[in-house]
CSV table of C-alpha atoms and ligand atoms in Angstrom, one decimal:
chain,number,residue,atom,x,y,z
A,4,MET,CA,98.6,112.1,146.5
A,5,LYS,CA,96.9,114.9,144.4
A,6,TYR,CA,93.9,114.1,142.6
A,7,VAL,CA,92.8,115.9,139.3
A,8,PRO,CA,89.0,116.1,137.8
A,9,VAL,CA,88.3,114.8,134.4
A,10,ILE,CA,84.9,116.0,132.9
A,11,GLY,CA,83.0,115.4,130.0
A,12,LEU,CA,79.6,117.1,129.2
A,13,GLU,CA,76.4,116.1,127.4
A,14,VAL,CA,74.3,119.1,126.0
A,15,HIS,CA,70.8,118.8,124.9
A,16,ALA,CA,70.0,121.6,122.9
A,17,GLN,CA,66.3,122.1,121.4
A,18,LEU,CA,66.5,122.9,117.9
A,19,GLN,CA,64.6,125.9,116.5
A,20,THR,CA,62.1,124.4,114.4
A,21,LYS,CA,58.4,125.4,114.1
A,22,THR,CA,57.2,121.6,114.4
A,23,LYS,CA,58.4,118.4,115.8
A,24,ILE,CA,61.1,116.1,114.7
A,25,PHE,CA,58.8,113.4,113.2
A,26,CYS,CA,55.3,114.9,112.9
A,27,GLY,CA,53.6,118.2,112.1
A,28,CYS,CA,52.8,119.3,115.9
A,29,SER,CA,54.0,122.6,116.7
A,30,THR,CA,56.9,123.1,119.2
A,31,GLU,CA,55.4,126.3,120.7
A,32,PHE,CA,56.2,126.6,124.4
A,33,GLY,CA,53.6,127.3,127.0
A,34,ALA,CA,50.4,125.9,125.4
A,35,GLU,CA,47.6,124.2,127.1
A,36,PRO,CA,48.9,120.7,128.3
A,37,ASN,CA,48.7,117.9,125.6
A,38,HIS,CA,47.5,120.8,123.1
A,39,HIS,CA,50.3,120.0,120.5
A,40,THR,CA,50.1,116.4,120.1
A,41,CYS,CA,48.8,113.7,117.5
A,42,PRO,CA,48.8,109.9,117.3
A,43,VAL,CA,52.7,110.0,115.9
A,44,CYS,CA,53.9,111.8,119.0
A,45,LEU,CA,51.7,110.2,121.5
A,46,GLY,CA,53.1,106.7,120.1
A,47,HIS,CA,49.5,105.2,118.8
A,48,PRO,CA,50.1,101.8,117.0
A,49,GLY,CA,50.6,101.7,113.3
A,50,VAL,CA,51.6,105.2,112.9
A,51,LEU,CA,54.9,106.3,111.0
A,52,PRO,CA,57.6,108.8,111.6
A,53,VAL,CA,58.3,111.6,108.8
A,54,LEU,CA,61.7,113.2,109.4
A,55,ASN,CA,61.8,117.0,109.8
A,56,LYS,CA,64.2,118.1,107.2
A,57,ARG,CA,64.6,121.6,108.8
A,58,ALA,CA,66.0,119.5,112.2
A,59,VAL,CA,68.7,117.7,109.8
A,60,GLU,CA,69.8,121.2,108.6
A,61,LEU,CA,70.1,122.9,111.9
A,62,ALA,CA,71.9,119.9,113.0
A,63,VAL,CA,74.4,119.9,110.1
A,64,ARG,CA,74.9,123.8,110.7
A,65,THR,CA,76.1,123.2,114.2
A,66,GLY,CA,78.3,120.4,113.2
A,67,LEU,CA,79.9,122.6,110.7
A,68,ALA,CA,80.5,125.1,113.0
A,69,LEU,CA,81.9,122.6,115.7
A,70,GLU,CA,84.3,121.7,112.9
A,71,CYS,CA,82.8,117.9,112.9
A,72,ARG,CA,82.8,115.4,110.0
A,73,ILE,CA,79.2,115.3,108.7
A,74,SER,CA,78.2,111.8,108.2
A,75,GLU,CA,77.0,110.9,104.5
A,76,ALA,CA,74.9,108.1,106.0
A,77,SER,CA,73.7,108.4,109.5
A,78,VAL,CA,71.0,106.1,111.1
A,79,PHE,CA,68.2,106.3,113.7
A,80,ALA,CA,67.9,104.0,116.4
A,81,ARG,CA,65.3,102.9,119.1
A,82,LYS,CA,66.8,103.5,122.7
A,83,ASN,CA,64.2,101.4,124.6
A,84,TYR,CA,63.1,102.2,128.1
A,85,PHE,CA,60.1,102.6,130.4
A,86,TYR,CA,58.9,105.9,131.8
A,87,PRO,CA,55.6,107.6,131.9
A,88,ASP,CA,56.8,110.4,129.9
A,89,LEU,CA,57.8,108.2,126.9
A,90,PRO,CA,54.7,107.0,125.1
A,91,LYS,CA,56.4,104.8,122.6
A,92,GLY,CA,58.4,102.9,125.3
A,93,TYR,CA,61.2,104.1,123.2
A,94,GLN,CA,63.1,107.1,122.1
A,95,ILE,CA,63.9,107.6,118.6
A,96,SER,CA,67.6,108.7,118.7
A,97,GLN,CA,70.8,107.9,117.1
A,98,TYR,CA,73.7,105.4,118.2
A,99,GLU,CA,76.1,104.0,116.0
A,100,LEU,CA,76.0,106.4,113.2
A,101,PRO,CA,75.2,110.1,114.4
A,102,VAL,CA,75.0,113.1,112.1
A,103,CYS,CA,78.1,114.7,113.3
A,104,GLU,CA,81.4,113.4,114.7
A,105,ASP,CA,84.7,114.7,116.0
A,106,GLY,CA,84.7,118.2,116.0
A,107,GLN,CA,86.1,120.8,118.6
A,108,LEU,CA,85.0,123.7,120.5
A,109,THR,CA,87.9,126.6,121.6
A,110,ILE,CA,87.3,128.1,125.2
A,111,ASP,CA,89.2,130.3,127.3
A,112,THR,CA,91.1,128.8,130.5
A,113,GLU,CA,92.9,130.4,133.2
A,114,SER,CA,96.0,129.1,131.1
A,115,GLY,CA,94.8,130.5,127.8
A,116,PRO,CA,92.9,129.3,125.0
A,117,LYS,CA,91.9,125.3,124.9
A,118,LYS,CA,90.5,123.1,122.3
A,119,VAL,CA,87.8,120.6,123.7
A,120,ARG,CA,87.3,117.9,121.3
A,121,ILE,CA,83.6,117.0,120.5
A,122,LYS,CA,83.0,113.4,120.4
A,123,ARG,CA,79.8,113.5,118.5
A,124,ALA,CA,76.3,115.4,117.9
A,125,HIS,CA,73.1,113.5,117.2
A,126,LEU,CA,69.5,114.1,116.6
A,127,GLU,CA,66.6,112.8,118.9
A,128,GLU,CA,63.3,113.6,120.0
A,129,ASP,CA,62.5,115.0,123.3
A,130,ALA,CA,60.2,113.0,126.0
A,131,GLY,CA,57.1,114.5,127.6
A,132,LYS,CA,56.9,116.0,130.8
A,133,ASN,CA,55.6,114.4,134.1
A,134,VAL,CA,54.1,116.8,136.3
A,135,HIS,CA,53.7,115.9,140.0
A,136,GLU,CA,50.9,117.5,141.9
A,137,THR,CA,52.0,118.9,145.2
A,138,GLY,CA,51.4,116.8,148.4
A,139,GLY,CA,48.9,114.9,145.8
A,140,ALA,CA,48.9,111.4,145.2
A,141,SER,CA,48.9,111.4,141.4
A,142,SER,CA,51.1,112.5,138.8
A,143,LEU,CA,50.1,114.0,135.3
A,144,VAL,CA,51.8,113.9,131.8
A,145,ASP,CA,51.8,116.7,129.5
A,146,PHE,CA,53.1,115.3,125.7
A,147,ASN,CA,53.7,118.7,124.2
A,148,ARG,CA,57.2,118.3,124.3
A,149,ALA,CA,57.3,114.7,123.1
A,150,GLY,CA,58.8,114.7,119.8
A,151,VAL,CA,60.5,118.0,119.9
A,152,PRO,CA,63.9,118.0,118.3
A,153,LEU,CA,67.2,117.9,120.3
A,154,LEU,CA,70.7,117.9,119.4
A,155,GLU,CA,72.7,116.1,122.0
A,156,ILE,CA,76.4,117.3,121.6
A,157,VAL,CA,78.6,115.0,123.6
A,158,SER,CA,82.2,116.2,124.4
A,159,GLU,CA,85.4,114.1,125.0
A,160,PRO,CA,86.5,114.1,128.9
A,161,ASP,CA,88.9,117.2,128.1
A,162,LEU,CA,87.6,119.5,130.8
A,163,ALA,CA,90.0,119.6,133.7
A,164,SER,CA,87.9,121.8,136.2
A,165,SER,CA,84.4,123.1,137.2
A,166,LEU,CA,85.4,126.6,135.6
A,167,GLU,CA,86.5,125.1,132.4
A,168,ALA,CA,83.0,123.1,132.3
A,169,SER,CA,81.1,126.3,132.8
A,170,GLU,CA,83.2,128.1,130.3
A,171,TYR,CA,82.5,125.3,127.8
A,172,LEU,CA,78.8,125.4,128.3
A,173,LYS,CA,78.8,129.4,127.8
A,174,ALA,CA,81.0,129.2,124.6
A,175,LEU,CA,78.8,126.4,123.4
A,176,ARG,CA,75.5,128.4,123.9
A,177,ASP,CA,76.8,131.5,122.6
A,178,LEU,CA,77.7,129.5,119.5
A,179,LEU,CA,74.4,127.6,119.0
A,180,MET,CA,72.5,131.2,119.7
A,181,SER,CA,74.6,133.0,117.1
A,182,LEU,CA,73.9,130.1,114.7
A,183,GLU,CA,70.2,130.6,115.6
A,184,VAL,CA,69.7,126.8,115.9
A,185,CYS,CA,68.8,127.0,119.6
A,186,ASN,CA,67.5,130.0,121.5
A,187,GLY,CA,69.7,128.9,124.8
A,188,ASP,CA,66.7,129.6,127.3
A,189,LEU,CA,68.1,127.7,130.2
A,190,GLU,CA,64.8,128.2,132.3
A,191,LYS,CA,62.6,126.4,129.7
A,192,GLY,CA,64.9,123.7,129.7
A,193,ASN,CA,66.0,124.5,126.1
A,194,PHE,CA,69.9,124.0,126.8
A,195,ARG,CA,70.4,121.1,129.2
A,196,CYS,CA,73.4,119.6,130.7
A,197,ASP,CA,74.4,116.4,132.2
A,198,ALA,CA,77.9,116.3,133.5
A,199,ASN,CA,80.2,113.2,133.6
A,200,ILE,CA,82.9,113.2,136.3
A,201,SER,CA,85.6,111.5,137.5
A,202,VAL,CA,89.0,111.9,139.5
A,203,MET,CA,92.5,110.3,138.8
A,204,PRO,CA,95.8,110.7,140.3
A,205,GLU,CA,97.7,113.6,138.9
A,206,GLY,CA,99.8,112.4,136.0
A,207,SER,CA,97.7,109.2,135.6
A,208,THR,CA,96.5,108.4,132.1
A,209,VAL,CA,93.7,106.0,133.1
A,210,LEU,CA,90.7,107.6,133.9
A,211,GLY,CA,88.8,106.9,136.9
A,212,THR,CA,85.1,105.7,137.4
A,213,ARG,CA,83.0,108.5,136.6
A,214,ALA,CA,79.2,109.7,138.0
A,215,GLU,CA,76.7,111.5,135.9
A,216,VAL,CA,75.2,114.3,137.3
A,217,LYS,CA,71.6,115.3,135.8
A,218,ASN,CA,69.4,118.1,136.2
A,219,ILE,CA,71.8,121.0,135.9
A,220,ASN,CA,70.1,124.1,134.3
A,221,SER,CA,72.6,126.9,135.4
A,222,PHE,CA,76.0,127.8,134.7
A,223,ARG,CA,76.3,128.3,138.6
A,224,PHE,CA,74.7,125.0,139.2
A,225,VAL,CA,77.2,123.3,137.1
A,226,ARG,CA,80.1,124.6,138.9
A,227,GLN,CA,78.5,123.9,142.3
A,228,ALA,CA,77.6,120.2,141.3
A,229,LEU,CA,81.1,119.6,140.0
A,230,ASP,CA,82.7,121.2,142.9
A,231,TYR,CA,80.8,119.0,145.2
A,232,GLU,CA,81.2,116.1,143.4
A,233,ILE,CA,85.1,116.5,143.1
A,234,LYS,CA,85.3,116.7,146.7
A,235,ARG,CA,83.0,113.8,147.4
A,236,GLN,CA,85.0,111.3,145.0
A,237,ILE,CA,88.6,112.4,146.4
A,238,GLY,CA,87.1,112.0,149.8
A,239,LEU,CA,86.2,108.6,149.0
A,240,LEU,CA,89.5,107.6,147.4
A,241,GLU,CA,91.5,109.0,150.2
A,242,ALA,CA,89.4,106.9,152.7
A,243,GLY,CA,90.4,103.8,150.6
A,244,ASP,CA,86.8,103.4,149.2
A,245,LYS,CA,85.6,103.4,145.6
A,246,VAL,CA,83.6,105.7,143.1
A,247,VAL,CA,80.5,103.6,141.9
A,248,GLN,CA,79.4,104.3,138.4
A,249,GLU,CA,76.0,106.0,138.9
A,250,THR,CA,73.7,108.7,137.8
A,251,ARG,CA,73.3,111.5,140.6
A,252,LEU,CA,70.9,114.2,140.9
A,253,TYR,CA,72.2,117.8,141.7
A,254,ASP,CA,70.0,119.6,144.6
A,255,PRO,CA,70.8,123.1,144.2
A,256,ALA,CA,68.7,124.1,147.6
A,257,GLU,CA,71.2,121.5,149.5
A,258,GLY,CA,74.1,122.2,147.2
A,259,LYS,CA,74.8,118.5,147.0
A,260,THR,CA,74.5,115.7,144.7
A,261,ARG,CA,72.7,112.5,145.6
A,262,SER,CA,72.3,109.0,144.2
A,263,MET,CA,69.7,108.6,141.8
A,264,ARG,CA,70.3,105.0,140.3
A,265,SER,CA,73.0,102.8,139.1
A,266,LYS,CA,74.5,104.1,135.9
A,267,GLU,CA,72.6,102.1,132.8
A,268,GLU,CA,74.7,100.8,130.3
A,269,ALA,CA,74.2,100.9,126.4
A,270,HIS,CA,73.0,97.3,126.4
A,271,ASP,CA,70.2,98.1,128.9
A,272,TYR,CA,68.7,100.2,126.3
A,273,ARG,CA,68.6,97.5,123.6
A,274,TYR,CA,69.6,100.0,121.0
A,275,PHE,CA,68.6,98.8,117.4
A,276,PRO,CA,68.0,100.6,114.0
A,277,GLU,CA,64.5,102.2,113.6
A,278,PRO,CA,62.9,100.2,111.3
A,279,ASP,CA,60.1,102.9,110.3
A,280,LEU,CA,62.9,105.4,108.9
A,281,LEU,CA,65.3,104.9,106.4
A,282,PRO,CA,69.0,105.6,107.0
A,283,LEU,CA,69.6,109.4,106.6
A,284,ARG,CA,71.7,110.2,103.3
A,285,ILE,CA,73.0,113.8,103.5
A,286,GLU,CA,74.2,114.9,100.4
A,287,ARG,CA,77.5,117.0,99.9
A,288,ALA,CA,75.8,119.7,97.9
A,289,PHE,CA,73.4,120.1,101.0
A,290,VAL,CA,76.2,120.5,103.4
A,291,ASP,CA,78.0,123.1,101.2
A,292,GLN,CA,74.9,124.8,100.9
A,293,VAL,CA,74.4,125.0,104.6
A,294,ARG,CA,78.2,126.0,105.2
A,295,ALA,CA,77.6,128.9,102.7
A,296,THR,CA,74.8,130.3,105.1
A,297,LEU,CA,77.2,130.2,108.5
A,298,PRO,CA,77.5,133.5,110.1
A,299,GLU,CA,80.8,134.6,111.4
A,300,LEU,CA,81.4,132.6,114.5
A,301,PRO,CA,81.6,134.1,118.0
A,302,ARG,CA,85.3,133.0,118.5
A,303,ALA,CA,86.3,134.4,114.9
A,304,ARG,CA,84.4,137.4,115.6
A,305,LEU,CA,86.1,137.8,119.0
A,306,GLU,CA,89.9,137.5,117.4
A,307,ARG,CA,88.6,139.8,114.7
A,308,LEU,CA,87.4,142.7,117.1
A,309,VAL,CA,90.7,142.4,118.8
A,310,LYS,CA,92.9,142.8,116.0
A,311,GLN,CA,90.8,145.2,113.9
A,312,TYR,CA,89.8,147.8,116.9
A,313,GLY,CA,92.9,147.0,119.0
A,314,LEU,CA,90.4,145.9,122.1
A,315,ALA,CA,91.9,143.5,124.8
A,316,HIS,CA,90.7,139.7,124.6
A,317,ASP,CA,88.3,140.5,127.7
A,318,GLU,CA,87.0,143.7,126.4
A,319,ALA,CA,86.1,142.0,122.8
A,320,LYS,CA,84.5,139.1,125.0
A,321,LEU,CA,81.9,141.6,126.2
A,322,LEU,CA,81.0,142.2,123.1
A,323,VAL,CA,80.3,138.9,121.9
A,324,ALA,CA,78.9,137.3,124.9
A,325,GLU,CA,75.4,136.2,125.2
A,326,ALA,CA,75.6,135.6,121.4
A,327,ASP,CA,73.6,138.6,121.2
A,328,ARG,CA,75.3,139.6,117.8
A,329,ARG,CA,73.3,143.1,117.6
A,330,ILE,CA,75.7,144.3,120.3
A,331,GLY,CA,78.7,143.4,118.4
A,332,ASP,CA,76.9,144.6,115.1
A,333,PHE,CA,76.3,148.1,116.8
A,334,PHE,CA,79.6,148.4,118.3
A,335,GLU,CA,81.1,147.9,115.0
A,336,GLU,CA,78.7,150.5,113.4
A,337,VAL,CA,79.7,153.2,115.9
A,338,ALA,CA,83.4,152.4,115.8
A,339,HIS,CA,83.6,152.8,112.0
A,340,LYS,CA,82.2,156.5,112.4
A,341,ALA,CA,83.9,157.5,115.4
A,342,LYS,CA,87.4,158.1,115.6
A,343,ASP,CA,88.7,156.1,118.5
A,344,PRO,CA,87.2,152.4,119.1
A,345,LYS,CA,89.0,152.0,122.2
A,346,LYS,CA,86.7,155.2,123.7
A,347,VAL,CA,83.7,153.4,122.0
A,348,PHE,CA,84.1,150.4,123.8
A,349,HIS,CA,84.4,152.2,127.0
A,350,TRP,CA,81.1,154.1,126.4
A,351,PHE,CA,79.6,150.7,125.6
A,352,LYS,CA,80.8,149.2,129.0
A,353,GLY,CA,80.2,152.1,130.9
A,354,GLU,CA,77.1,153.7,129.9
A,355,LEU,CA,75.4,151.2,127.4
A,356,PHE,CA,75.6,147.9,129.0
A,357,ARG,CA,74.4,149.7,132.3
A,358,ALA,CA,71.4,151.1,130.8
A,359,LEU,CA,70.6,147.4,128.9
A,360,ASN,CA,71.1,145.6,132.1
A,361,GLU,CA,68.9,148.2,134.1
A,362,GLY,CA,66.1,147.5,131.5
A,363,GLN,CA,66.3,151.3,130.4
A,364,ALA,CA,66.8,150.4,126.7
A,365,GLU,CA,66.6,147.3,124.5
A,366,ILE,CA,69.3,146.5,122.1
A,367,GLY,CA,66.5,145.5,119.6
A,368,ALA,CA,64.7,148.9,120.1
A,369,LEU,CA,67.5,151.6,120.5
A,370,ARG,CA,66.4,154.9,119.9
A,371,LEU,CA,70.0,155.7,120.1
A,372,THR,CA,71.5,155.6,116.4
A,373,ALA,CA,75.4,154.9,115.6
A,374,GLU,CA,75.4,158.5,114.2
A,375,ALA,CA,74.3,160.2,117.2
A,376,PHE,CA,76.5,157.9,119.4
A,377,ALA,CA,79.5,158.8,117.2
A,378,ALA,CA,78.7,162.6,116.9
A,379,LEU,CA,78.4,162.6,120.8
A,380,LEU,CA,82.1,161.2,121.2
A,381,GLU,CA,83.0,163.5,118.8
A,382,MET,CA,81.6,166.6,120.8
A,383,LEU,CA,83.1,165.4,123.8
A,384,ASP,CA,86.6,164.7,122.1
A,385,LYS,CA,86.8,168.1,120.7
A,386,GLY,CA,86.0,169.7,124.1
A,387,GLU,CA,82.4,171.0,123.1
A,388,ILE,CA,80.9,169.2,126.1
A,389,SER,CA,82.2,168.0,129.4
A,390,GLY,CA,82.3,164.6,130.4
A,391,ASN,CA,79.2,164.8,132.6
A,392,VAL,CA,77.2,166.6,130.1
A,393,ALA,CA,78.0,163.9,127.8
A,394,LYS,CA,76.7,161.3,129.9
A,395,ASP,CA,73.6,163.3,130.6
A,396,VAL,CA,73.1,163.7,126.8
A,397,PHE,CA,73.8,159.9,126.3
A,398,GLY,CA,71.0,159.2,128.7
A,399,GLU,CA,68.5,161.5,126.7
A,400,LEU,CA,69.6,159.9,123.3
A,401,LEU,CA,68.9,156.6,124.8
A,402,ALA,CA,65.5,157.6,126.1
A,403,LYS,CA,64.1,159.7,123.4
A,404,GLY,CA,66.8,159.6,120.6
A,405,GLY,CA,67.9,162.7,118.6
A,406,ASN,CA,70.7,164.6,117.6
A,407,PRO,CA,73.1,165.5,120.3
A,408,ARG,CA,74.1,168.8,118.7
A,409,GLU,CA,70.6,169.7,118.8
A,410,ILE,CA,70.2,168.8,122.5
A,411,VAL,CA,73.6,170.5,123.5
A,412,ASP,CA,72.4,173.8,121.6
A,413,ALA,CA,68.8,173.6,122.9
A,414,GLN,CA,69.8,173.1,126.6
A,415,GLY,CA,72.8,175.3,126.3
A,416,LEU,CA,74.8,172.6,127.7
A,417,ARG,CA,78.0,173.7,125.3
A,418,GLN,CA,81.2,173.7,127.3
A,419,VAL,CA,82.9,177.2,127.6
A,420,SER,CA,86.3,176.9,126.1
A,421,ASP,CA,86.7,180.4,125.4
A,422,ALA,CA,89.7,181.2,127.3
A,423,GLY,CA,88.5,185.1,127.8
A,424,ALA,CA,85.1,183.8,129.5
A,425,VAL,CA,87.0,181.2,131.7
A,426,GLU,CA,89.9,183.6,132.7
A,427,LYS,CA,87.0,186.1,133.9
A,428,VAL,CA,85.6,183.6,136.3
A,429,VAL,CA,89.0,182.5,137.3
A,430,ASP,CA,89.9,185.9,138.5
A,431,GLU,CA,86.6,186.0,140.4
A,432,VAL,CA,87.1,182.9,142.1
A,433,LEU,CA,90.8,183.9,143.0
A,434,ALA,CA,89.5,186.9,144.4
A,435,ALA,CA,87.0,185.3,146.5
A,436,PHE,CA,89.1,182.6,148.1
A,437,PRO,CA,92.3,184.7,149.2
A,438,ASP,CA,92.9,182.0,152.2
A,439,GLU,CA,92.9,179.1,150.0
A,440,VAL,CA,95.0,181.0,147.4
A,441,ALA,CA,97.6,181.7,150.2
A,442,LYS,CA,97.8,178.4,151.2
A,443,TYR,CA,98.2,176.8,147.9
A,444,LYS,CA,101.1,179.4,147.5
A,445,GLY,CA,102.4,178.1,151.0
A,446,GLY,CA,102.5,174.6,149.2
A,447,LYS,CA,99.1,173.0,149.8
A,448,LYS,CA,98.9,172.1,146.1
A,449,GLN,CA,95.9,169.7,146.4
A,450,LEU,CA,93.7,173.0,146.6
A,451,LEU,CA,93.8,173.5,142.9
A,452,GLY,CA,91.1,170.9,142.8
A,453,PHE,CA,88.9,173.0,145.3
A,454,LEU,CA,89.8,176.0,143.0
A,455,THR,CA,88.7,174.0,139.8
A,456,GLY,CA,85.5,173.2,141.4
A,457,GLN,CA,84.6,176.5,142.3
A,458,VAL,CA,85.2,177.7,138.8
A,459,MET,CA,83.0,174.7,137.4
A,460,LYS,CA,80.5,175.7,140.2
A,461,ALA,CA,80.2,179.3,139.0
A,462,MET,CA,80.1,178.2,135.3
A,463,LYS,CA,77.2,175.8,136.0
A,464,GLY,CA,79.2,172.7,135.0
A,465,LYS,CA,79.9,174.3,131.5
A,466,GLY,CA,83.3,175.5,131.9
A,467,ASN,CA,86.0,173.7,130.4
A,468,PRO,CA,87.9,172.0,133.3
A,469,ALA,CA,91.3,171.3,131.6
A,470,LEU,CA,91.1,175.1,130.7
A,471,ALA,CA,90.1,176.4,134.1
A,472,ASN,CA,92.8,174.1,135.4
A,473,GLU,CA,95.6,175.4,133.2
A,474,LEU,CA,94.6,179.0,133.6
A,475,LEU,CA,94.5,178.8,137.5
A,476,LYS,CA,98.2,177.1,137.8
A,477,LYS,CA,99.4,179.9,135.6
A,478,LYS,CA,97.9,182.7,137.7
A,479,LEU,CA,99.0,180.7,141.0
A,480,GLY,CA,102.5,180.8,139.6
A,481,GLY,CA,102.7,176.8,139.1
B,4,ADP,P1,77.7,106.7,127.5
B,4,ADP,O1,77.5,105.9,126.5
B,4,ADP,O2,77.6,105.8,128.7
B,4,ADP,O3,76.8,108.0,127.5
B,4,ADP,P2,80.3,108.0,126.2
B,4,ADP,O4,81.4,107.4,126.2
B,4,ADP,O5,79.2,108.5,125.2
B,4,ADP,O6,79.2,107.0,127.5
B,4,ADP,O7,80.5,109.3,127.4
B,4,ADP,C1,79.5,110.1,128.0
B,4,ADP,C2,80.3,111.3,128.4
B,4,ADP,O8,80.7,110.9,129.5
B,4,ADP,C3,81.1,112.0,127.6
B,4,ADP,O9,81.0,113.5,127.4
B,4,ADP,C4,82.4,111.6,127.8
B,4,ADP,O10,83.7,112.5,127.7
B,4,ADP,C5,82.3,111.4,129.3
B,4,ADP,N1,83.2,110.5,130.1
B,4,ADP,C6,83.5,109.3,129.7
B,4,ADP,N2,84.3,108.6,130.4
B,4,ADP,C7,84.6,109.5,131.6
B,4,ADP,C8,85.3,109.4,132.7
B,4,ADP,N3,86.0,108.5,133.0
B,4,ADP,N4,85.2,110.6,133.3
B,4,ADP,C9,84.6,112.0,133.1
B,4,ADP,N5,83.9,111.8,132.2
B,4,ADP,C10,83.8,110.7,131.4
B,5,MG,MG1,75.4,109.2,126.6
B,6,ZN,ZN1,52.4,115.2,116.9
């Protein structure tokens, strides 16, 4: 029997607000432990939470981008459990009536685009952080993170492989970053994922028993954790055993998941409506206002780049990945000024991305202007400079800025396309290499490359190679 995986993801995205969700404490990362705390986020008795409107706005913004229904009335609920990092003994979250429901996100799969259904997205507060002393007997708690706003985005179990799961996470992170609702920082835990995974016989419509894998903080780990878990579950079923519903932890060092605790059910949390907060009413006018501020979303931009500039899907994807819209913006700026958008893309991929990856340039602080970029490509296109010179000048523009024509002229880099000047050198080369000329005429045609190289060398790289090639062929008799 063949088994297929079924995966649903729960993502916790930290919303980019200045202050926490129910108090005025700062959300700044990296402060002294317990520096950003007050009686509200420390859960002192008698205090009252006050909802941060900006957090609601960011949740609505995300919900709209995910094509969700925005609830006119949504309710906060207490999720009760005990853990040292949870000062109140409950987390304020949403249960029955979340802010956003029933949306979708399109991802790329091996068999084309796929719509992954979004079940819900709800607002909640983050917990603090337990810090365990290495080798020590004690643990410390830092409440700076307690009360930081999170949006939990829950997918339907629509993902069918570990690759689809990581594609979904990338697409979601790109979306959130382009909306500027979350900074997407995986290392700081600002974009975290729990993965629910089960397997079932191919063709079945009955979902298998799932495990929930926690603590996955990189795209690579998601794939590794899920691949491990798929194998483990299939192994159990093939041996006639059962998968037990439980929460498991991924250990990247071992590349394995291990059981953490049996899965808690909703009733274990004794959810009930938060009595200190009124139901949240979101007016249509507010939703419309938020909708009007939505930027072009990554998927829409991707499709437009393909159509408008004739790029391949995978090429356009490189320009919208990482959700740094400045890369796509810069591409479009150059493409508008240059003749051939495909060539612009080619230079982005080959030269600009390399420089950005190697830290030689930063997209937010480029010295290279779109004008200079386009002018350089034009010079190359017209044969005024050679490809190698163009690369050197590109490097200089990235490092220092300036005008490519001025750089080329000041350094005497202009390509010699004057037929007379090139012909003179061609004649000299033919005279200097009589043996090679004889062999060429005897049929060793690949010597043309050698002879062209000699012309280029004599002209210090500035000769027009196409012209040199053409003249050589003519003189050698084809
Ligand atoms: P809970 O309330 O226990 O968290 P949900 O119904 O909200 O459960 O589902 C949580 C996540 O688990 C969702 O992303 C959902 O798609 C996924 N999920 C539910 N059932 C399964 C299953 N049998 N296999 C894989 N994923 C599942
Ligand atoms: Mg859940
Ligand atoms: Zn506080």
